Coordinates of C-alpha atoms in Angstrom, one line a residue:
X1309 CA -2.7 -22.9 10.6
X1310 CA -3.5 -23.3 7.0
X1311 CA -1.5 -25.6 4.7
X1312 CA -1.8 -25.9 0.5
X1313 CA -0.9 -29.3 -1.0
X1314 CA -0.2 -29.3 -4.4
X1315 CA -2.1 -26.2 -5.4
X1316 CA -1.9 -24.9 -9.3
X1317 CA -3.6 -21.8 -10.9
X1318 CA -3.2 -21.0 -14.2
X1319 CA -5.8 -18.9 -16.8
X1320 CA -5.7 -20.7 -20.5
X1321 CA -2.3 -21.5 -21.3
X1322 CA -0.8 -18.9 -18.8
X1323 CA 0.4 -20.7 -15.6
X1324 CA 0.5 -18.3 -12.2
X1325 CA 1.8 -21.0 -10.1
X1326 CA 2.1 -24.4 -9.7
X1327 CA 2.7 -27.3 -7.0
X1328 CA 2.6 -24.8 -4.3
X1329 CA 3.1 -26.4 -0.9
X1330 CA 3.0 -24.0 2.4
X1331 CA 1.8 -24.5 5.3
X1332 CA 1.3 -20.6 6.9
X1333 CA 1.9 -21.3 11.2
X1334 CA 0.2 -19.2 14.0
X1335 CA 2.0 -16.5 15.4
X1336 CA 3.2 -15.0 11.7
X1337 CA 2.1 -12.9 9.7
X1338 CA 3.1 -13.4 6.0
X1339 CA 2.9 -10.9 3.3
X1340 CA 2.4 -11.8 -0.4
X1341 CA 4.6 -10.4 -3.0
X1342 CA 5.2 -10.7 -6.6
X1343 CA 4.9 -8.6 -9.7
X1344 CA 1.6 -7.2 -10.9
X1345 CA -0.7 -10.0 -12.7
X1346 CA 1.6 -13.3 -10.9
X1347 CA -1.4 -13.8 -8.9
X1348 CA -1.2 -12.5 -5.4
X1349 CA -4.9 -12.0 -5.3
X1350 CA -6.0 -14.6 -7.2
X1351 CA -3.8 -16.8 -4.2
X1352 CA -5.7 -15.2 -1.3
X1353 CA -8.9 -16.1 -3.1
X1354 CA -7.9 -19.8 -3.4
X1355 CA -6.9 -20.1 0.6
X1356 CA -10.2 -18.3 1.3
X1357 CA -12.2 -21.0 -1.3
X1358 CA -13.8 -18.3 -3.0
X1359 CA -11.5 -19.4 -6.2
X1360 CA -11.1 -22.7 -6.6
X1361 CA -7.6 -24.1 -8.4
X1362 CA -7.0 -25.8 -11.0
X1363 CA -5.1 -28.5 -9.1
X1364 CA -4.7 -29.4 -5.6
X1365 CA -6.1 -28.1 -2.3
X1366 CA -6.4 -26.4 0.8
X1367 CA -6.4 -27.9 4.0
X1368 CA -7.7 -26.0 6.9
X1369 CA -7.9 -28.0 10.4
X1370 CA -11.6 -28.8 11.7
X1371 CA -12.9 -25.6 14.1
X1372 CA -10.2 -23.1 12.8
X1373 CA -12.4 -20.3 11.7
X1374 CA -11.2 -18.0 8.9
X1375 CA -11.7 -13.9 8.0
X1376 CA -11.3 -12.5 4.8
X1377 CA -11.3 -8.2 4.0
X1378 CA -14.4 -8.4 1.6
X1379 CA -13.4 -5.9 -1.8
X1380 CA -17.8 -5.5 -2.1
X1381 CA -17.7 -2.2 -0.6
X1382 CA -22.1 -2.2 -1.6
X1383 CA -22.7 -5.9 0.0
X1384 CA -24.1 -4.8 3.6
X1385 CA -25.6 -1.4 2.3
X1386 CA -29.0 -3.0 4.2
X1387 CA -27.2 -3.6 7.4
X1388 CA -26.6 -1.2 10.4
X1389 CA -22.3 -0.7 10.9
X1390 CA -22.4 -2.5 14.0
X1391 CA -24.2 -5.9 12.3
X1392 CA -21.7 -5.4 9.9
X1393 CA -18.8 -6.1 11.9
X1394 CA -20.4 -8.3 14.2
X1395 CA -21.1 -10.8 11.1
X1396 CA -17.4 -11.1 10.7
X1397 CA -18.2 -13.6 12.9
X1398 CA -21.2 -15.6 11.3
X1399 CA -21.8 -18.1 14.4
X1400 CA -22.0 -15.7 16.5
X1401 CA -24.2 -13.3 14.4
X1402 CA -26.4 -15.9 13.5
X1403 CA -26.4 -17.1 17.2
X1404 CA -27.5 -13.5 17.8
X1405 CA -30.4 -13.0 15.5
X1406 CA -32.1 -16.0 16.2
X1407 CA -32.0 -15.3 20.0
X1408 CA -33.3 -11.7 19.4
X1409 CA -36.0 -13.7 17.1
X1410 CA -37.3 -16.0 19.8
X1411 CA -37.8 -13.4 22.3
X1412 CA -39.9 -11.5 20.4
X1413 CA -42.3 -13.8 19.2
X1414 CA -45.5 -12.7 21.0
X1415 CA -46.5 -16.7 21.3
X1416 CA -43.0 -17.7 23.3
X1417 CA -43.2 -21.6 24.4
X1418 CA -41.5 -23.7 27.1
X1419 CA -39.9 -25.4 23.8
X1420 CA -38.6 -21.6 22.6
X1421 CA -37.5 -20.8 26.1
X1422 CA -35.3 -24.3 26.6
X1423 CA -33.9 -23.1 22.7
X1424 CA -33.0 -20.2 24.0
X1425 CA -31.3 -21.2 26.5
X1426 CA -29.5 -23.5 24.6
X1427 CA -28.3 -20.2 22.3
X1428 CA -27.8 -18.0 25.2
X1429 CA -25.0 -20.8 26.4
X1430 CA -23.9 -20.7 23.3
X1431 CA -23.7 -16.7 23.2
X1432 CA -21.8 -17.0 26.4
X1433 CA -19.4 -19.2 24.6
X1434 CA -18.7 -16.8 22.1
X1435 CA -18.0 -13.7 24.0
X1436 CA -21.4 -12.3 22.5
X1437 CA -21.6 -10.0 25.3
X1438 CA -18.7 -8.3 24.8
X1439 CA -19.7 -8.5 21.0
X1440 CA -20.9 -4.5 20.1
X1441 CA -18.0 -3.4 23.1
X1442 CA -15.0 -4.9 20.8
X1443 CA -16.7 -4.1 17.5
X1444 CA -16.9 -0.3 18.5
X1445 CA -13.1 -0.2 19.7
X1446 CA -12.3 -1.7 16.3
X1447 CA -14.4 1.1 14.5
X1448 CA -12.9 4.1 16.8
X1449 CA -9.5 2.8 16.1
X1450 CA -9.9 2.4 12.6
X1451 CA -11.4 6.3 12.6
X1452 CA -15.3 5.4 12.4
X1453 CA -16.9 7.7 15.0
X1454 CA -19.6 6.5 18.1
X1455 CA -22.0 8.1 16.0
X1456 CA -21.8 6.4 13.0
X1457 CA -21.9 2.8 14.6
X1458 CA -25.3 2.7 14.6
X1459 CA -25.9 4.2 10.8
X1460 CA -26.5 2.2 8.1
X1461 CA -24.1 1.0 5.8
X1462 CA -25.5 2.7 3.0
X1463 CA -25.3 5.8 4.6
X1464 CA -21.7 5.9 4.1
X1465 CA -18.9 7.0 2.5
X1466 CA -17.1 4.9 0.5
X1467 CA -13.7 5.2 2.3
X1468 CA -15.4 4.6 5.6
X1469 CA -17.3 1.5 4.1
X1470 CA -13.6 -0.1 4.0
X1471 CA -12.8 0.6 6.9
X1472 CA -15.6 -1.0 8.6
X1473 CA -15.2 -4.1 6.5
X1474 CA -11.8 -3.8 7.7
X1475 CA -13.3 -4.2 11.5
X1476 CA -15.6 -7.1 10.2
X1477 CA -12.6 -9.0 9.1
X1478 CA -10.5 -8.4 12.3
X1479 CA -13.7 -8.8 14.8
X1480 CA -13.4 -12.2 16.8
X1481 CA -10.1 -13.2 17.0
X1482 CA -9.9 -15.7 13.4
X1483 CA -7.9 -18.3 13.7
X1484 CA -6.7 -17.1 9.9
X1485 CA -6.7 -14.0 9.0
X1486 CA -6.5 -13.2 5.0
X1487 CA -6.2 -9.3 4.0
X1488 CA -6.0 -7.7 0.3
X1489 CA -4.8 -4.4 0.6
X1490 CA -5.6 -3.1 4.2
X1491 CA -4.0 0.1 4.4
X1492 CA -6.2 1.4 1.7
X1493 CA -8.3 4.4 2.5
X1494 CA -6.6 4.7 6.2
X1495 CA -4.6 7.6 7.7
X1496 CA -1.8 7.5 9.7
X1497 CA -3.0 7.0 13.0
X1498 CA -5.4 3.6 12.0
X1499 CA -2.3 2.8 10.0
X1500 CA -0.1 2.2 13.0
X1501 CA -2.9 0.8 15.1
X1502 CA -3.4 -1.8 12.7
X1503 CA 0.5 -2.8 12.4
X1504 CA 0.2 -2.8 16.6
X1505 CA -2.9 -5.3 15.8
X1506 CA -1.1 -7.7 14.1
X1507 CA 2.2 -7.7 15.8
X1508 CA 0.2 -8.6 19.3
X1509 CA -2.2 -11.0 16.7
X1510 CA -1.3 -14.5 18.0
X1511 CA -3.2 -16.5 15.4
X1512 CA -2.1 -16.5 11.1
X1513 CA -2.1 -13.7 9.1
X1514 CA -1.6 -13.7 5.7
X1515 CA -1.4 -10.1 4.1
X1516 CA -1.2 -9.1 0.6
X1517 CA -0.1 -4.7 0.5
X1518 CA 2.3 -2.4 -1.7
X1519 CA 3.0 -0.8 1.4
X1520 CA 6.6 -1.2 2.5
X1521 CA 6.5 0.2 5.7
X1522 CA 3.7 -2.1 6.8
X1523 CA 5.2 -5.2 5.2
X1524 CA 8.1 -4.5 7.2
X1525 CA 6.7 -3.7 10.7
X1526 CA 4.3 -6.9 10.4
X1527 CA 5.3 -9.5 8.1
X1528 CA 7.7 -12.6 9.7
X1529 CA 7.9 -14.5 6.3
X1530 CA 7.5 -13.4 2.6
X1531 CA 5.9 -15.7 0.3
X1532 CA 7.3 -14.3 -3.0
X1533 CA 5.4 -15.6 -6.6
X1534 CA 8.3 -15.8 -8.7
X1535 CA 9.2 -18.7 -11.2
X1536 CA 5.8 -19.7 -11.3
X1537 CA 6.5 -20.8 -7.7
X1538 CA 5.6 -19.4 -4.3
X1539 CA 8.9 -19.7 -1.8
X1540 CA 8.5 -18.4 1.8
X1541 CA 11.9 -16.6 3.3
X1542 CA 11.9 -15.4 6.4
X1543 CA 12.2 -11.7 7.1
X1544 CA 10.7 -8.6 5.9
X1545 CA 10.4 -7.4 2.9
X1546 CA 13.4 -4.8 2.9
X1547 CA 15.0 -8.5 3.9
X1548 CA 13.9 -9.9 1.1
X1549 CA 14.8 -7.3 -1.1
X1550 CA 18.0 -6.3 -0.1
X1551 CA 18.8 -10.1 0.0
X1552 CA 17.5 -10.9 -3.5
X1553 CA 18.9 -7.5 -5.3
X1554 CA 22.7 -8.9 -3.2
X1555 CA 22.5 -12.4 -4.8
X1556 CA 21.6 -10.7 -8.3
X1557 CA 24.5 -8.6 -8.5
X1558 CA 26.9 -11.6 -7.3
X1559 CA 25.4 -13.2 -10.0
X1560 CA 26.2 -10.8 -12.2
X1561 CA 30.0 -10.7 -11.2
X1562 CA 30.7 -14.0 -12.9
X1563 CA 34.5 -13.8 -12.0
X1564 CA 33.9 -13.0 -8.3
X1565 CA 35.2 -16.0 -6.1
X1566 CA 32.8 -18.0 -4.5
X1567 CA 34.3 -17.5 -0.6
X1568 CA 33.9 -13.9 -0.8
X1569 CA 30.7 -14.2 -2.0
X1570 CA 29.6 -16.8 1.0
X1571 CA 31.4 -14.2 2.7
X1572 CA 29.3 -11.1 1.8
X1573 CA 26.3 -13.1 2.3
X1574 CA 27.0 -14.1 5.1
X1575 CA 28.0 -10.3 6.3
X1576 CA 24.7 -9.5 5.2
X1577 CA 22.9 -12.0 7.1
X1578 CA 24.2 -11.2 10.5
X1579 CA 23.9 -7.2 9.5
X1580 CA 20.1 -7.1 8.9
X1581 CA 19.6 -10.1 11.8
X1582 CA 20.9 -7.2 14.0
X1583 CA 18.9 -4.5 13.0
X1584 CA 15.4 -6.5 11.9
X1585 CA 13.6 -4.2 13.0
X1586 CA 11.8 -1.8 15.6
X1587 CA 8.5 -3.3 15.7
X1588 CA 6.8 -6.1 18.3
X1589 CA 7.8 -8.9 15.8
X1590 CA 11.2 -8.1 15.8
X1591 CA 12.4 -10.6 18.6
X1592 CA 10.7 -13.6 16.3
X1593 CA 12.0 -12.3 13.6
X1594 CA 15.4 -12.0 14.2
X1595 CA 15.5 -15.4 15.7
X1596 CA 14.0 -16.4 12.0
X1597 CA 17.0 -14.6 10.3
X1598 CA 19.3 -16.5 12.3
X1599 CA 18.7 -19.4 10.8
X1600 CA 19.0 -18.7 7.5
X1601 CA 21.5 -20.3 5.1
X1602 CA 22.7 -19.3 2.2
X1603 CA 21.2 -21.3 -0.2
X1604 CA 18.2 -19.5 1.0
X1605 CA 19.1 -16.5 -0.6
X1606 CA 17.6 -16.1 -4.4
X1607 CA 18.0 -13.4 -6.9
X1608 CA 14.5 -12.2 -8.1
X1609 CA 13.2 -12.5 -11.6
X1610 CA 11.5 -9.3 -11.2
X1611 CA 12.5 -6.1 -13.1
X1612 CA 12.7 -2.6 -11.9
X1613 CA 12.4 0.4 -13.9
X1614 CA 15.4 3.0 -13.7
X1615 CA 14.1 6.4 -12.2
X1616 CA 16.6 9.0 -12.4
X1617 CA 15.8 12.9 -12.3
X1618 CA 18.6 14.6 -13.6
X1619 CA 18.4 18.7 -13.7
X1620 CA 19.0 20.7 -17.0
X1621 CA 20.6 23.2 -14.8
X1622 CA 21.0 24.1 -11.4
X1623 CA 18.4 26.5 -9.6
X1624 CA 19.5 30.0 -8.1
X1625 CA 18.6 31.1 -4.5
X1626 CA 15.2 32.0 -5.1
X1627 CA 12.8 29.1 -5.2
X1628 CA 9.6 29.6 -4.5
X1629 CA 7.4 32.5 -2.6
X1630 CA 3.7 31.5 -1.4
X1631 CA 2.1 34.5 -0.3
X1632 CA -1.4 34.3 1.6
X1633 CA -2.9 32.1 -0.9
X1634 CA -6.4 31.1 0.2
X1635 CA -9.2 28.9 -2.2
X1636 CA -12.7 28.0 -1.8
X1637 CA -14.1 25.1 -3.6
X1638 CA -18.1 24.5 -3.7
X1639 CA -18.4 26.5 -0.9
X1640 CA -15.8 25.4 1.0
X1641 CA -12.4 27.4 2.1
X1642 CA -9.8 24.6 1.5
X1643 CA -7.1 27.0 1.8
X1644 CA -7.1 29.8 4.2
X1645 CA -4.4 32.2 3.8
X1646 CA -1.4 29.6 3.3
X1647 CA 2.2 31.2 2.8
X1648 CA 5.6 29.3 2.7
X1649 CA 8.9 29.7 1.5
X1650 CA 10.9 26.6 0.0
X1651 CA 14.6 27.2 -0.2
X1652 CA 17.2 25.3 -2.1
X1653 CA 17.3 21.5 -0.9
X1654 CA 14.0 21.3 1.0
X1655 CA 12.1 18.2 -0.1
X1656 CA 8.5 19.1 1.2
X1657 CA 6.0 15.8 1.8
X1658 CA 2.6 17.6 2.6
X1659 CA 0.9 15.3 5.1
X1660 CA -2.3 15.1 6.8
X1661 CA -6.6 14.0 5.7
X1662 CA -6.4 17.3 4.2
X1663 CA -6.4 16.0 0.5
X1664 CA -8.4 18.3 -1.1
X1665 CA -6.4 21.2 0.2
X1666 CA -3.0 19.8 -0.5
X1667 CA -4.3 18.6 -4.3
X1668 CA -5.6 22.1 -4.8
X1669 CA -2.2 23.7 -3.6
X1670 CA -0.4 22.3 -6.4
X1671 CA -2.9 23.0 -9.0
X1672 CA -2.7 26.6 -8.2
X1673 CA 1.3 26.6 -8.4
X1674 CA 0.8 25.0 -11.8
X1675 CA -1.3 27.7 -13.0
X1676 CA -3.9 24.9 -13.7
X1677 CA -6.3 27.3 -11.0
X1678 CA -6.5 30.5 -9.6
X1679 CA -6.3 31.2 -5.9
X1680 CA -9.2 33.7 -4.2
X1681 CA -6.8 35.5 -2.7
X1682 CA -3.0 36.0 -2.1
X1683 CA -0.2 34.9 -4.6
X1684 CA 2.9 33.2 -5.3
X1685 CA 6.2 33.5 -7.4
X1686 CA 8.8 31.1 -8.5
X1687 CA 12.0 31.9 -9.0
X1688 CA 13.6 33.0 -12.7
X1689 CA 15.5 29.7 -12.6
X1690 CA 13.5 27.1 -11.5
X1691 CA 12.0 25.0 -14.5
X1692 CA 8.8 22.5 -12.5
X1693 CA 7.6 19.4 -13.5
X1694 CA 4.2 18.1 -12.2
X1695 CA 3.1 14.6 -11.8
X1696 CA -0.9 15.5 -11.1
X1697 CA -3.2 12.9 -9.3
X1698 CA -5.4 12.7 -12.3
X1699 CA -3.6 12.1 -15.4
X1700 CA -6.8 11.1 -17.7
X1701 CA -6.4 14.3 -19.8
X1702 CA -3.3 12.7 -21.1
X1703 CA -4.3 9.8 -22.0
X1704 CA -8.1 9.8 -22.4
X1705 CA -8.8 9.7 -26.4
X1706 CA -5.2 10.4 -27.6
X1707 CA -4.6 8.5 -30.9
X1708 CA -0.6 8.2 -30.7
X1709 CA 1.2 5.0 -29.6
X1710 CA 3.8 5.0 -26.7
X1711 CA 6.9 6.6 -28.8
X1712 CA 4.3 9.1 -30.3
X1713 CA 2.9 10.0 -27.1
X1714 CA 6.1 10.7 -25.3
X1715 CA 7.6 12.4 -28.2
X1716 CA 5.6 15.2 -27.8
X1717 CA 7.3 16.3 -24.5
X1718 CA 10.7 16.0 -26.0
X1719 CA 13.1 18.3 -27.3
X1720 CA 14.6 15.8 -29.0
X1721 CA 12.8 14.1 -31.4
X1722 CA 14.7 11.5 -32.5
X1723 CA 13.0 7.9 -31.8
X1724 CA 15.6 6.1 -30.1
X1725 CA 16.2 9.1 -27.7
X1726 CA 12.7 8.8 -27.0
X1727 CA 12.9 5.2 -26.9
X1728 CA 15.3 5.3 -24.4
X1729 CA 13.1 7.3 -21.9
X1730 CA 10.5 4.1 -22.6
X1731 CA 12.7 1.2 -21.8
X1732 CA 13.9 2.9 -18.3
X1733 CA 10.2 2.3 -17.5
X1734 CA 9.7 -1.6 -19.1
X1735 CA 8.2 -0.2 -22.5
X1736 CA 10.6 -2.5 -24.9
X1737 CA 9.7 -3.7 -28.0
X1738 CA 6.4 -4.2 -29.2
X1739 CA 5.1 -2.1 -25.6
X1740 CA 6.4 1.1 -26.7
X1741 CA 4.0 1.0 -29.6
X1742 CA 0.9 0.5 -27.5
X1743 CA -1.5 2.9 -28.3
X1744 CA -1.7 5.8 -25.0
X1745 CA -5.5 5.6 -24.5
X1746 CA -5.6 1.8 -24.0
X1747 CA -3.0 1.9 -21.0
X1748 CA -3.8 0.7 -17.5
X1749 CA -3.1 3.0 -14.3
X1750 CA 0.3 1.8 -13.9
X1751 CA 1.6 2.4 -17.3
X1752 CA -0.4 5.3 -17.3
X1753 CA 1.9 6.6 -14.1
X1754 CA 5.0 5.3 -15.3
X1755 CA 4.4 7.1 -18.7
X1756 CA 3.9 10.3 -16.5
X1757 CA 7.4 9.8 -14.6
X1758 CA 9.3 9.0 -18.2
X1759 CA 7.7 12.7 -19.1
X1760 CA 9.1 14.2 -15.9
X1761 CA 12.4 12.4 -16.8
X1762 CA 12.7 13.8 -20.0
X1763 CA 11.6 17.4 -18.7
X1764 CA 15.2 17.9 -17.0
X1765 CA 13.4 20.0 -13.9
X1766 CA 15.1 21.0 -11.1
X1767 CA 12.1 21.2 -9.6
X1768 CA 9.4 18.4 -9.1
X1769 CA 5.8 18.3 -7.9
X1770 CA 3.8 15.1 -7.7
X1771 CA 0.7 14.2 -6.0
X1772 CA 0.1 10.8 -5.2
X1773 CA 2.6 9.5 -7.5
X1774 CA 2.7 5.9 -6.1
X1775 CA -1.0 5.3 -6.8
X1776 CA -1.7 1.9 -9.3
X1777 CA 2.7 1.3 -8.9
X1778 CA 3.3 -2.2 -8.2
X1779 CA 6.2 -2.5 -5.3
X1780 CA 9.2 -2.7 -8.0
X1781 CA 8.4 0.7 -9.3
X1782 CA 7.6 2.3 -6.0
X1783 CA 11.0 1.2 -4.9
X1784 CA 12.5 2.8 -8.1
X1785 CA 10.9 5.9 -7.7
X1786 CA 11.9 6.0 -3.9
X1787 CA 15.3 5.7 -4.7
X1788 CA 15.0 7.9 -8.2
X1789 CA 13.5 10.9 -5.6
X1790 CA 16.2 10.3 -2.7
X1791 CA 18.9 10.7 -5.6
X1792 CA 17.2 13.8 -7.0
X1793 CA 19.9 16.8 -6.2
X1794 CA 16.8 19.3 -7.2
X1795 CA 14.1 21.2 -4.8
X1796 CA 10.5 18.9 -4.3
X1797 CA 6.7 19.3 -3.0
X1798 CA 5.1 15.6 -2.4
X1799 CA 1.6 14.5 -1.7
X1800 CA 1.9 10.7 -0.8
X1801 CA 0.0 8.0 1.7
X1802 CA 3.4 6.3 0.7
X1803 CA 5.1 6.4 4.4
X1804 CA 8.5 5.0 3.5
X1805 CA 8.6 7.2 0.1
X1806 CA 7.7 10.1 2.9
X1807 CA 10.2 9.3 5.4
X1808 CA 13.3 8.3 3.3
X1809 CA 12.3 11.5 1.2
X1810 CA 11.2 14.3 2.6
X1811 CA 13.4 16.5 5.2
X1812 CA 9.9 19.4 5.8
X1813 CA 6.9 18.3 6.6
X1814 CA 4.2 20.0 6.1
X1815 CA 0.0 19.5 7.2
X1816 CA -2.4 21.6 6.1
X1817 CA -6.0 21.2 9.1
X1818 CA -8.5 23.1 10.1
X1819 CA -6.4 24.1 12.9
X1820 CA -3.8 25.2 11.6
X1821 CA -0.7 24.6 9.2
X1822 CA 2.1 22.7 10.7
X1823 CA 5.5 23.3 8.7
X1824 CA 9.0 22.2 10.3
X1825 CA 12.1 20.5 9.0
X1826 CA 11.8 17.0 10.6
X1827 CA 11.3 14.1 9.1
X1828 CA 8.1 11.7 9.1
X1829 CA 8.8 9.2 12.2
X1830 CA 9.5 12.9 14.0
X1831 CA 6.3 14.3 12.8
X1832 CA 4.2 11.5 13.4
X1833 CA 5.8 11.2 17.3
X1834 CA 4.6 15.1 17.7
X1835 CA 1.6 14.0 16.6
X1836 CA 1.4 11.2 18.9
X1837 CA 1.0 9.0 16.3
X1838 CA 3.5 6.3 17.0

């Protein structure tokens, strides 16, 4: 348990939040939400005491001991991975080191051998020796290999760096449990290992992620930064925003009476109590929804940007033809002799660790490479549009502001059309005439999808297009890519864009391509993943 009292942040005259009181229970797991800047970071850091507020405090009971995902991927560079993990748990690393220390002093005393005693008690108490046994089943699950436990840190890559501080944070059973971003840098398998973690986790969690899919397989509560407050509902976060988009629109429908609205509500209320969800936590959770009223229920302050992909014209029969197409990059064959066929409809989410294969794919198709061997042909009326992975090019040194900038991509030129594409994606006012090389990743990627907007393609192609979103606009583009009537290839970690989206999967691995017409949760129970 972990409890704020009165807790207010604010930077100069900019207030985040203030008089927060919550007290976060055992046995849930609450995710953080809010839009991008309202502080959802800077909270975790305050309950963790590595940011201090400017009012109020934290109150953490005597012997509760609390984890935190460190974000210092270079911090334990001079450690082995095991030590790493094992410190997650300082009393017991410490406990550790100075036992090892006393037994090998070459001078060892009847005082060091009643201290050691005293620490190998201690060690006992602590479950030291099943210490490096659970920190390796933490590693292997989260996709570190035996033979890298005993590596340094150093030695590393930096996606498996996270994931060991990942372990570190998880190792010991905490009493609280904080974590920014988890999912970050894991695949699918660690991904749903992790979200079994924390539903049989009996102790607090309290999870900050733009991942839908694990917010909703996890969380029990929401504690949504909004109004310069932070309320806690109960639910998911498809509760939460199914619930809070439902109360907007009655709000909106100012002549609507107010039993049929109590009526709706309630509707809703038993609906999603019924279905919570599939996951371990759905028992507690739909006991939670139960008791919900309907005052509970708040429209959100939050804006979403409108994502529509409307078609110039509708494509023909013949799509796309990929014939034998095979690629090596610094020496290594990343594609080897690939060949599909898309046909009208197919929405195609390539899956897999394969990144480099599936990144390369699409450049060739966009005639931004050119393949080794083999070829491909599209079809005389498709018209593509590509959202790439890296979009500096774009952006990097261009002197035009916002209007400018998108202008160029236009076949109209008139400024309010263009103007128009802008505000669907929150660039009003004075935003639209921010200058295009001083952007930040998400207005850099929502820029990109106002360009595919205006491109009228009946035919899409984006790579990692949720990257640097906050959860409003990945919800928009979900729902902007389910609606598209045209033909599309996606690269995403995303797995709720994946498995509302997509109808073919496909996986590109060294042992072979996988390519059927199923959707994610049927891929990933091939796989064995779930």
């Amino acid at each position: 348990m972990i409890k704020t009292v009165n807790v207010s942040l604010q930077f100069g005259k900019r207030i985040l939040f203030e008089n927060v009181n919550i007290q976060f229970d055992d046995g849930n797991c609450y995710g953080i939400i809010g839009a991008n800047g309202a502080g959802k970071s800077q909270f975790l850091k305050i309950l963790s005491g590595e940011l201090q507020p400017n009012k109020g405090e934290v109150i953490i009971p005597p012997g509760k001991r609390l984890a935190v995902l460190k974000q210092d991927h270079f911090a334990y560079d001079e450690y082995s991975v095991m030590d790493t993990v094992i410190m997650g748990h300082k009393r017991l690393y410490e406990v550790m080191k100075e036992k090892d220390a006393l037994y090998m002093k070459p001078d060892f005393s009847d005082e060091d051998g009643l201290k050691a005693a005293e620490l190998e008690g201690e060690f006992a108490e602590l479950d030291g020796w099943e210490a490096e046994a659970n920190a390796a089943s933490l590693l292997s699950h989260l996709g570190i290999p035996e033979a890298q436990h005993s590596m340094m840190m150093r030695e590393l890559e930096a996606n498996d760096k996270v994931k060991v501080l990942l372990a570190q944070a998880l190792f010991g059973n905490p009493d609280i449990l904080l974590l920014d971003e988890p999912t970050n840098h894991l695949d699918a398998k660690s991904i749903a290992w992790l979200e079994r973690f924390l539903g049989d986790f009996e102790n607090t969690v309290i999870v900050v992620s733009h991942d839908r899919h694990f917010l909703n397989e996890v969380c029990t509560y929401v504690a949504d930064i909004d109004y310069k407050k932070i309320t806690l509902y109960a639910g998911n976060y498809d509760f939460w925003y199914e619930s809070s988009q439902l109360a907007l629109r009655q709000q909106r429908e100012a002549n609507k009476r107010s039993e049929a609205k109590i009526k709706e509500l309630q509707d809703f209320i038993q609906r999603f109590s019924a279905n919570a969800s599939k996951s371990k936590q759905a028992t507690s959770r739909k006991k939670l929804l139960e008791k919900i009223v309907i005052e509970d229920i708040k429209p959100s302050s939050r804006k979403y940007p409108f994502i529509e992909f409307k078609p110039e014209r509708e494509a023909g029969n013949d799509l796309l033809v990929i014939e034998g197409i095979s690629k090596t990059i610094d020496g290594v064959k990343v594609l080897d002799n690939f060949s599909m066929r898309l046909e009208k409809g197919d929405k195609v989410a390539f899956v897999g660790e394969e990144n480099l294969a599936k990144t390369t794919l699409f450049q060739i198709l966009m005639g931004e490479i050119e393949p080794d061997e083999g070829s491909f042909k599209w079809g005389v009326t498709i018209t593509p549009a590509y959202f790439p992975k890296d979009n500096n090019r774009y952006f990097d040194g261009v002197e035009l502001n916002l209007v400018d900038w998108l202008r160029q991509y236009s076949k109209e030129k008139d400024e309010t059309f263009v103007r128009g594409f802008l505000g669907r994606m929150l660039f009003t006012g004075e935003e639209s005439q921010k200058m295009a090389k001083v952007l930040s990743g998400g207005e850099r990627v929502r820029c990109m999808l106002s360009r595919m907007m205006l491109s009228g393609a009946n035919f899409l192609l984006l790579d990692e297009p949720t990257n640097h979103l906050d959860l409003e606009s990945i919800t928009s583009l979900n729902n902007g890519l389910i609606n598209f009537p045209g033909t599309l290839m996606l690269i995403s970690q995303d797995h709720q864009l994946v498995e509302t989206v997509a109808n073919r999967i496909v996986e590109i691995s060294p042992e072979g391509v996988f390519d059927k017409r199923v959707d994610y949760n049927t891929y990933l129970e091939m796989k064995g993943v779930q």
